[in-house]
mmCIF file of C-alpha atoms and ligand atoms in Angstrom:
data_model
loop_
_atom_site.group_PDB
_atom_site.id
_atom_site.type_symbol
_atom_site.label_atom_id
_atom_site.label_comp_id
_atom_site.label_asym_id
_atom_site.label_seq_id
_atom_site.Cartn_x
_atom_site.Cartn_y
_atom_site.Cartn_z
ATOM 1 C CA MET A 147 4.646 5.303 -25.026
ATOM 2 C CA LEU A 148 6.248 7.067 -22.058
ATOM 3 C CA ALA A 149 6.924 4.777 -19.071
ATOM 4 C CA LEU A 150 9.066 4.549 -15.938
ATOM 5 C CA VAL A 151 10.881 1.266 -16.446
ATOM 6 C CA GLN A 152 13.037 -0.740 -14.059
ATOM 7 C CA ASP A 153 15.593 -2.547 -16.200
ATOM 8 C CA GLY A 154 18.460 -2.613 -13.737
ATOM 9 C CA THR A 155 18.090 1.032 -12.773
ATOM 10 C CA PRO A 156 14.755 2.802 -13.072
ATOM 11 C CA ARG A 157 14.590 5.261 -15.984
ATOM 12 C CA LEU A 158 12.120 7.063 -18.186
ATOM 13 C CA VAL A 159 11.649 5.348 -21.534
ATOM 14 C CA HIS A 160 9.946 7.271 -24.360
ATOM 15 C CA ASP A 161 9.337 4.429 -26.786
ATOM 16 C CA TYR A 162 8.164 1.628 -24.489
ATOM 17 C CA PRO A 163 5.748 -0.671 -26.397
ATOM 18 C CA SER A 164 2.076 0.021 -25.627
ATOM 19 C CA PRO A 165 0.395 -2.926 -23.892
ATOM 20 C CA ARG A 166 -1.956 -5.201 -25.817
ATOM 21 C CA ARG A 167 -5.215 -6.132 -24.157
ATOM 22 C CA ALA A 168 -5.753 -9.902 -23.843
ATOM 23 C CA PRO A 169 -9.313 -11.298 -23.747
ATOM 24 C CA GLY A 170 -10.881 -10.462 -20.372
ATOM 25 C CA GLU A 171 -8.488 -7.577 -19.810
ATOM 26 C CA ALA A 172 -9.185 -3.852 -19.801
ATOM 27 C CA LEU A 173 -6.941 -1.198 -21.337
ATOM 28 C CA LEU A 174 -6.498 1.602 -18.815
ATOM 29 C CA ARG A 175 -5.199 5.166 -18.799
ATOM 30 C CA PRO A 176 -3.787 6.217 -15.400
ATOM 31 C CA ARG A 177 -5.083 9.449 -13.873
ATOM 32 C CA LEU A 178 -2.944 9.400 -10.743
ATOM 33 C CA VAL A 179 -0.334 6.943 -9.416
ATOM 34 C CA GLY A 180 1.064 6.758 -5.875
ATOM 35 C CA LEU A 181 4.616 5.726 -5.024
ATOM 36 C CA CYS A 182 5.313 3.560 -1.985
ATOM 37 C CA ASP A 183 8.225 1.821 -0.310
ATOM 38 C CA THR A 184 7.638 -1.281 -2.414
ATOM 39 C CA ASP A 185 8.433 0.805 -5.509
ATOM 40 C CA LEU A 186 11.604 2.066 -3.837
ATOM 41 C CA GLN A 187 12.619 -1.502 -2.982
ATOM 42 C CA LEU A 188 11.833 -2.725 -6.522
ATOM 43 C CA ALA A 189 13.955 0.149 -7.823
ATOM 44 C CA ARG A 190 16.799 -1.218 -5.707
ATOM 45 C CA GLY A 191 16.408 -4.730 -7.073
ATOM 46 C CA TYR A 192 13.836 -6.332 -4.757
ATOM 47 C CA LEU A 193 12.241 -9.449 -6.321
ATOM 48 C CA GLY A 194 14.380 -8.933 -9.430
ATOM 49 C CA PHE A 195 11.448 -7.126 -11.060
ATOM 50 C CA ARG A 196 11.927 -5.889 -14.631
ATOM 51 C CA GLY A 197 9.293 -3.735 -16.341
ATOM 52 C CA VAL A 198 7.097 -0.708 -15.728
ATOM 53 C CA LEU A 199 6.778 0.317 -12.072
ATOM 54 C CA GLY A 200 3.607 1.575 -10.352
ATOM 55 C CA HIS A 201 0.748 -0.264 -8.642
ATOM 56 C CA GLU A 202 -1.224 2.318 -6.635
ATOM 57 C CA VAL A 203 -3.430 3.828 -9.307
ATOM 58 C CA VAL A 204 -6.728 5.405 -10.195
ATOM 59 C CA ALA A 205 -7.413 5.107 -13.922
ATOM 60 C CA ASP A 206 -9.963 5.453 -16.708
ATOM 61 C CA VAL A 207 -11.080 2.394 -18.672
ATOM 62 C CA LEU A 208 -10.439 2.904 -22.402
ATOM 63 C CA GLU A 209 -11.320 -0.555 -23.722
ATOM 64 C CA ALA A 210 -12.814 -3.723 -22.214
ATOM 65 C CA ASP A 211 -14.732 -6.821 -23.330
ATOM 66 C CA ASP A 212 -17.598 -5.724 -21.088
ATOM 67 C CA PRO A 213 -18.735 -2.374 -22.549
ATOM 68 C CA THR A 214 -20.182 -1.225 -19.208
ATOM 69 C CA TRP A 215 -16.607 -0.698 -17.984
ATOM 70 C CA VAL A 216 -15.628 1.680 -20.777
ATOM 71 C CA GLY A 217 -15.341 5.289 -19.589
ATOM 72 C CA ARG A 218 -15.454 4.302 -15.908
ATOM 73 C CA ARG A 219 -13.029 5.632 -13.314
ATOM 74 C CA VAL A 220 -11.580 2.643 -11.470
ATOM 75 C CA VAL A 221 -9.041 1.342 -9.019
ATOM 76 C CA THR A 222 -7.730 -2.197 -9.221
ATOM 77 C CA ASP A 223 -6.817 -5.126 -7.047
ATOM 78 C CA ILE A 224 -3.151 -5.429 -7.977
ATOM 79 C CA ASN A 225 -3.182 -9.241 -7.933
ATOM 80 C CA ALA A 226 -4.096 -10.836 -11.243
ATOM 81 C CA GLY A 227 -4.715 -14.489 -10.425
ATOM 82 C CA CYS A 228 -5.280 -17.251 -12.972
ATOM 83 C CA GLY A 229 -9.032 -17.047 -12.313
ATOM 84 C CA ALA A 230 -9.435 -20.817 -12.158
ATOM 85 C CA CYS A 231 -7.605 -22.221 -9.085
ATOM 86 C CA ALA A 232 -9.183 -22.688 -5.632
ATOM 87 C CA ASP A 233 -7.636 -19.493 -4.284
ATOM 88 C CA CYS A 234 -8.967 -17.470 -7.233
ATOM 89 C CA LEU A 235 -12.443 -19.032 -6.992
ATOM 90 C CA ASP A 236 -12.796 -18.895 -3.178
ATOM 91 C CA ALA A 237 -10.814 -15.749 -2.446
ATOM 92 C CA ALA A 238 -9.374 -12.864 -4.401
ATOM 93 C CA GLY A 239 -6.457 -14.793 -5.908
ATOM 94 C CA HIS A 240 -3.989 -12.966 -3.668
ATOM 95 C CA HIS A 241 -2.218 -16.285 -3.136
ATOM 96 C CA CYS A 242 -2.758 -17.821 -6.575
ATOM 97 C CA ALA A 243 0.534 -19.532 -7.448
ATOM 98 C CA ALA A 244 0.193 -18.371 -11.065
ATOM 99 C CA ARG A 245 -0.642 -14.746 -10.250
ATOM 100 C CA SER A 246 1.030 -11.693 -11.649
ATOM 101 C CA VAL A 247 1.006 -8.478 -9.647
ATOM 102 C CA LEU A 248 0.705 -5.020 -11.202
ATOM 103 C CA GLY A 249 4.127 -3.373 -11.332
ATOM 104 C CA ILE A 250 5.571 -5.883 -8.851
ATOM 105 C CA LEU A 251 5.597 -9.413 -10.266
ATOM 106 C CA GLY A 252 5.492 -10.440 -13.916
ATOM 107 C CA ARG A 253 3.243 -7.588 -15.042
ATOM 108 C CA ASP A 254 3.958 -4.049 -16.223
ATOM 109 C CA GLY A 255 2.689 -1.372 -13.856
ATOM 110 C CA ALA A 256 0.837 1.901 -14.135
ATOM 111 C CA LEU A 257 3.651 4.475 -14.395
ATOM 112 C CA ALA A 258 3.037 4.677 -18.125
ATOM 113 C CA GLU A 259 0.541 6.167 -20.550
ATOM 114 C CA ARG A 260 -1.404 2.883 -20.649
ATOM 115 C CA PHE A 261 -1.574 -0.417 -18.749
ATOM 116 C CA VAL A 262 -3.791 -3.503 -18.720
ATOM 117 C CA MET A 263 -5.461 -5.488 -15.931
ATOM 118 C CA PRO A 264 -8.099 -8.260 -15.917
ATOM 119 C CA GLU A 265 -11.599 -6.749 -15.809
ATOM 120 C CA ARG A 266 -12.418 -8.863 -12.745
ATOM 121 C CA THR A 267 -9.797 -6.963 -10.701
ATOM 122 C CA LEU A 268 -11.377 -3.538 -11.387
ATOM 123 C CA ARG A 269 -13.501 -1.629 -8.860
ATOM 124 C CA ARG A 270 -15.531 1.407 -9.786
ATOM 125 C CA VAL A 271 -14.688 4.603 -7.868
ATOM 126 C CA PRO A 272 -17.730 6.374 -6.362
ATOM 127 C CA GLU A 273 -18.210 9.823 -7.888
ATOM 128 C CA GLN A 274 -17.858 11.687 -4.604
ATOM 129 C CA LEU A 275 -14.266 10.432 -4.097
ATOM 130 C CA THR A 276 -11.534 12.613 -5.600
ATOM 131 C CA ASP A 277 -8.590 11.067 -7.448
ATOM 132 C CA GLU A 278 -6.425 12.060 -4.472
ATOM 133 C CA HIS A 279 -8.602 9.873 -2.252
ATOM 134 C CA ALA A 280 -8.971 6.991 -4.713
ATOM 135 C CA VAL A 281 -5.240 6.664 -5.369
ATOM 136 C CA PHE A 282 -4.955 5.534 -1.736
ATOM 137 C CA ALA A 283 -7.387 2.613 -2.214
ATOM 138 C CA GLU A 284 -4.649 -0.002 -2.650
ATOM 139 C CA PRO A 285 -2.371 1.036 0.250
ATOM 140 C CA LEU A 286 -5.383 1.705 2.487
ATOM 141 C CA ALA A 287 -6.701 -1.783 1.645
ATOM 142 C CA ALA A 288 -3.368 -3.176 2.830
ATOM 143 C CA ALA A 289 -3.675 -1.103 6.013
ATOM 144 C CA LEU A 290 -7.289 -2.153 6.633
ATOM 145 C CA HIS A 291 -6.287 -5.792 6.207
ATOM 146 C CA VAL A 292 -4.801 -5.689 9.724
ATOM 147 C CA LEU A 293 -8.362 -5.308 11.052
ATOM 148 C CA ASP A 294 -8.961 -8.896 9.884
ATOM 149 C CA GLU A 295 -6.486 -9.989 12.572
ATOM 150 C CA LEU A 296 -8.169 -8.088 15.416
ATOM 151 C CA PRO A 297 -9.921 -10.293 17.963
ATOM 152 C CA THR A 298 -13.616 -9.618 17.203
ATOM 153 C CA VAL A 299 -14.758 -8.112 20.483
ATOM 154 C CA SER A 300 -11.483 -6.482 21.373
ATOM 155 C CA ARG A 301 -11.197 -2.742 21.521
ATOM 156 C CA ALA A 302 -8.009 -3.069 23.539
ATOM 157 C CA PRO A 303 -5.338 -0.435 22.936
ATOM 158 C CA CYS A 304 -3.430 -1.033 19.698
ATOM 159 C CA LEU A 305 0.120 -0.006 18.875
ATOM 160 C CA VAL A 306 1.429 0.748 15.380
ATOM 161 C CA ILE A 307 5.208 0.929 15.068
ATOM 162 C CA GLY A 308 6.589 2.894 12.127
ATOM 163 C CA ASP A 309 5.697 6.360 10.866
ATOM 164 C CA GLY A 310 6.093 5.619 7.174
ATOM 165 C CA LYS A 311 3.160 5.760 4.768
ATOM 166 C CA LEU A 312 1.825 2.323 5.663
ATOM 167 C CA GLY A 313 2.197 2.896 9.406
ATOM 168 C CA LEU A 314 0.274 6.162 9.197
ATOM 169 C CA LEU A 315 -2.462 4.624 7.035
ATOM 170 C CA THR A 316 -2.736 1.672 9.420
ATOM 171 C CA ALA A 317 -3.128 4.025 12.385
ATOM 172 C CA LEU A 318 -5.820 5.919 10.437
ATOM 173 C CA ALA A 319 -7.624 2.646 9.658
ATOM 174 C CA LEU A 320 -7.572 1.407 13.274
ATOM 175 C CA HIS A 321 -8.686 4.836 14.509
ATOM 176 C CA ALA A 322 -11.573 4.926 12.022
ATOM 177 C CA ALA A 323 -12.601 1.447 13.175
ATOM 178 C CA GLY A 324 -12.894 2.744 16.734
ATOM 179 C CA CYS A 325 -9.743 1.185 18.171
ATOM 180 C CA PRO A 326 -7.696 3.222 20.651
ATOM 181 C CA VAL A 327 -4.448 3.424 18.704
ATOM 182 C CA THR A 328 -0.984 4.736 19.462
ATOM 183 C CA LEU A 329 1.490 5.344 16.650
ATOM 184 C CA ILE A 330 5.202 5.517 17.357
ATOM 185 C CA GLY A 331 8.034 6.446 15.010
ATOM 186 C CA HIS A 332 11.202 8.471 14.585
ATOM 187 C CA HIS A 333 9.890 11.617 12.872
ATOM 188 C CA ARG A 334 7.910 14.196 14.837
ATOM 189 C CA SER A 335 6.949 15.899 11.552
ATOM 190 C CA LYS A 336 5.329 12.727 10.222
ATOM 191 C CA LEU A 337 3.623 11.842 13.508
ATOM 192 C CA ASP A 338 2.171 15.361 13.713
ATOM 193 C CA ARG A 339 0.310 14.880 10.436
ATOM 194 C CA ILE A 340 -2.098 12.480 12.074
ATOM 195 C CA ALA A 341 -1.789 13.533 15.713
ATOM 196 C CA ALA A 342 -4.087 16.395 14.714
ATOM 197 C CA LEU A 343 -6.785 13.817 13.929
ATOM 198 C CA GLY A 344 -6.909 12.606 17.525
ATOM 199 C CA ILE A 345 -4.486 9.710 17.202
ATOM 200 C CA GLN A 346 -2.042 9.245 20.063
ATOM 201 C CA THR A 347 1.557 9.518 18.822
ATOM 202 C CA ASP A 348 4.958 9.260 20.448
ATOM 203 C CA LEU A 349 8.586 9.342 19.393
ATOM 204 C CA GLU A 350 10.002 5.837 19.644
ATOM 205 C CA GLN A 351 12.961 7.044 21.730
ATOM 206 C CA ASP A 352 10.581 8.611 24.303
ATOM 207 C CA PHE A 353 8.157 5.697 24.302
ATOM 208 C CA ALA A 354 7.848 3.998 27.692
ATOM 209 C CA PRO A 355 4.527 2.167 27.842
ATOM 210 C CA ARG A 356 3.171 1.215 31.270
ATOM 211 C CA GLU A 357 1.701 -1.954 29.803
ATOM 212 C CA LYS A 358 2.332 -4.133 26.805
ATOM 213 C CA TYR A 359 -0.154 -4.113 23.922
ATOM 214 C CA ALA A 360 -2.519 -6.943 22.993
ATOM 215 C CA PHE A 361 -2.430 -5.854 19.349
ATOM 216 C CA VAL A 362 0.726 -4.581 17.676
ATOM 217 C CA VAL A 363 1.362 -3.776 14.016
ATOM 218 C CA GLU A 364 4.978 -3.706 12.884
ATOM 219 C CA ALA A 365 5.317 -1.355 9.893
ATOM 220 C CA THR A 366 8.827 0.001 10.349
ATOM 221 C CA GLY A 367 10.199 -1.328 7.081
ATOM 222 C CA SER A 368 13.393 -2.106 8.978
ATOM 223 C CA GLU A 369 15.084 -5.349 9.925
ATOM 224 C CA ALA A 370 15.171 -4.375 13.600
ATOM 225 C CA GLY A 371 11.416 -3.784 13.711
ATOM 226 C CA LEU A 372 10.329 -7.320 14.552
ATOM 227 C CA ALA A 373 12.497 -7.571 17.676
ATOM 228 C CA SER A 374 11.293 -4.232 19.084
ATOM 229 C CA ALA A 375 7.679 -5.111 18.267
ATOM 230 C CA LEU A 376 7.989 -8.456 20.073
ATOM 231 C CA ALA A 377 9.244 -6.611 23.167
ATOM 232 C CA VAL A 378 6.008 -4.592 23.499
ATOM 233 C CA THR A 379 3.472 -7.303 22.583
ATOM 234 C CA ALA A 380 1.484 -8.617 25.568
ATOM 235 C CA PRO A 381 1.326 -12.331 26.422
ATOM 236 C CA ARG A 382 -1.186 -14.069 24.118
ATOM 237 C CA GLY A 383 -1.262 -10.907 22.039
ATOM 238 C CA THR A 384 -1.218 -10.565 18.272
ATOM 239 C CA LEU A 385 1.684 -9.123 16.333
ATOM 240 C CA VAL A 386 0.949 -8.280 12.692
ATOM 241 C CA LEU A 387 3.974 -7.984 10.408
ATOM 242 C CA LYS A 388 3.682 -5.556 7.528
ATOM 243 C CA THR A 389 7.367 -5.144 6.747
ATOM 244 C CA THR A 390 8.974 -6.917 3.827
ATOM 245 C CA THR A 391 12.720 -6.428 3.726
ATOM 246 C CA HIS A 392 15.082 -7.293 0.928
ATOM 247 C CA GLY A 393 17.463 -9.139 3.229
ATOM 248 C CA SER A 394 16.856 -11.836 5.829
ATOM 249 C CA ILE A 395 16.273 -11.132 9.511
ATOM 250 C CA THR A 396 17.883 -12.704 12.567
ATOM 251 C CA VAL A 397 15.665 -12.457 15.625
ATOM 252 C CA ASP A 398 15.320 -14.257 18.959
ATOM 253 C CA LEU A 399 11.954 -15.991 18.765
ATOM 254 C CA ALA A 400 11.984 -17.246 22.370
ATOM 255 C CA PRO A 401 9.674 -14.404 23.552
ATOM 256 C CA LEU A 402 7.177 -15.541 20.916
ATOM 257 C CA VAL A 403 7.052 -19.006 22.491
ATOM 258 C CA ILE A 404 7.284 -17.926 26.132
ATOM 259 C CA HIS A 405 4.531 -15.315 25.823
ATOM 260 C CA GLU A 406 2.479 -17.354 23.302
ATOM 261 C CA ILE A 407 2.324 -14.466 20.881
ATOM 262 C CA ARG A 408 0.469 -14.906 17.616
ATOM 263 C CA LEU A 409 2.642 -13.656 14.755
ATOM 264 C CA VAL A 410 0.764 -12.938 11.522
ATOM 265 C CA GLY A 411 1.997 -11.774 8.132
ATOM 266 C CA SER A 412 -0.278 -9.354 6.322
ATOM 267 C CA ARG A 413 -0.084 -8.101 2.737
ATOM 268 C CA CYS A 414 -2.894 -6.971 0.416
ATOM 269 C CA GLY A 415 -6.456 -6.179 1.402
ATOM 270 C CA ASP A 416 -9.816 -5.575 -0.222
ATOM 271 C CA VAL A 417 -9.805 -2.433 -2.404
ATOM 272 C CA ASN A 418 -13.622 -2.301 -2.434
ATOM 273 C CA GLU A 419 -13.619 -2.096 1.340
ATOM 274 C CA ALA A 420 -10.982 0.653 1.121
ATOM 275 C CA LEU A 421 -13.166 2.662 -1.284
ATOM 276 C CA THR A 422 -15.979 2.505 1.270
ATOM 277 C CA TRP A 423 -13.702 3.610 4.141
ATOM 278 C CA LEU A 424 -12.305 6.469 2.037
ATOM 279 C CA ALA A 425 -15.651 8.224 2.549
ATOM 280 C CA GLN A 426 -14.534 8.787 6.160
ATOM 281 C CA ILE A 427 -10.743 8.398 6.106
ATOM 282 C CA ASP A 428 -9.002 11.376 4.550
ATOM 283 C CA PRO A 429 -5.472 10.310 3.535
ATOM 284 C CA ARG A 430 -4.584 13.630 1.878
ATOM 285 C CA PRO A 431 -2.453 14.921 4.790
ATOM 286 C CA LEU A 432 0.031 12.225 3.694
ATOM 287 C CA ILE A 433 0.592 13.789 0.236
ATOM 288 C CA ASP A 434 3.962 15.531 -0.097
ATOM 289 C CA ALA A 435 4.420 16.160 -3.807
ATOM 290 C CA ARG A 436 2.950 15.661 -7.242
ATOM 291 C CA TYR A 437 4.885 15.197 -10.502
ATOM 292 C CA PRO A 438 3.836 14.691 -14.120
ATOM 293 C CA LEU A 439 4.583 11.312 -15.734
ATOM 294 C CA ALA A 440 7.314 13.001 -17.803
ATOM 295 C CA ARG A 441 9.190 13.565 -14.510
ATOM 296 C CA ALA A 442 8.338 10.227 -12.879
ATOM 297 C CA ASP A 443 12.055 9.495 -12.430
ATOM 298 C CA GLN A 444 12.376 12.635 -10.294
ATOM 299 C CA ALA A 445 9.218 11.614 -8.408
ATOM 300 C CA LEU A 446 10.899 8.329 -7.490
ATOM 301 C CA GLU A 447 14.011 10.183 -6.296
ATOM 302 C CA HIS A 448 11.836 12.510 -4.226
ATOM 303 C CA ALA A 449 9.980 9.543 -2.680
ATOM 304 C CA ALA A 450 13.325 8.069 -1.604
ATOM 305 C CA ARG A 451 14.351 11.194 0.332
ATOM 306 C CA ARG A 452 14.290 10.832 4.087
ATOM 307 C CA GLY A 453 11.145 12.076 5.763
ATOM 308 C CA THR A 454 9.029 11.975 2.588
ATOM 309 C CA LEU A 455 5.528 10.545 2.700
ATOM 310 C CA LYS A 456 3.326 10.106 -0.390
ATOM 311 C CA VAL A 457 4.551 11.263 -3.783
ATOM 312 C CA LEU A 458 2.036 11.157 -6.628
ATOM 313 C CA VAL A 459 2.514 11.001 -10.395
ATOM 314 C CA SER A 460 -0.248 12.379 -12.570
ATOM 315 C CA ALA A 461 -1.059 11.739 -16.200
ATOM 316 C CA ASP A 462 -1.545 15.438 -16.919
ATOM 317 C CA ALA A 463 1.524 17.565 -17.556
HETATM 318 ZN ZN1 LIG B 606 2.334 0.199 -2.654
HETATM 319 ZN ZN1 LIG B 607 -5.457 -18.768 -9.481
#
């Protein structure tokens, strides 16, 4: 089958072996796949991943043990835990030590004609959501996950740093949840895409806040992001880190201690929750381009160009 494979450098492979469905797994045909910065990092060697790329996907179920899945349009939690450990039984298996992750860790992804995932990770897409909405379920879930770190009664002003895809989605999520949110970044063109929706935006170089923020999300994707985020987090505030960088970071943590700042890492969220929010969050202003699977290599190159937001790859030609 046709697949976009990372085997040192990402390339289109025409005779990649079709996946075999293990018991409990569903065989899926992608409808639409989104590219994100994680894919770009994996393409550059992050995590040493080898295999088919692609983890943000809306797909049709072709085969499953449970016949009620067959023919359904679904999205998937990308984490495939062992299904038996405490983390898998109590939570979603996002921290299962034996997990594989679709297109990221030990499991072929969705930039191919077929892929497989455990049936328990699948979530049915409501009919009223378009594929263009549903393909955002996974990244929006990651964005919504920052809401889990918000102090419950707080509607204090929030700051999101970084105008990449995840930063924009996070600002959309906080805005939809009723939080007064400011988004800062380096690209006026990107900021303008969501400024129109009533979200406060500012260029980072012009940003001079009168007060520090009690809730800050760092989504710059850059090594310098943590230090600048620390500088604008209020005493006893919360700083949520969304950036994973390939290299290691050197940062002065004294402000964290002095100002008693709570620093939290945040990765994947609940895709079911994201499907619900997608009824009121429209992520389509983030879409920049759409390519067929046969040109998925060019899609990846496009996604890597400066200033690009979401690039999609569709199953149809
Ligand atoms: Zn992603
Ligand atoms: Zn497990």
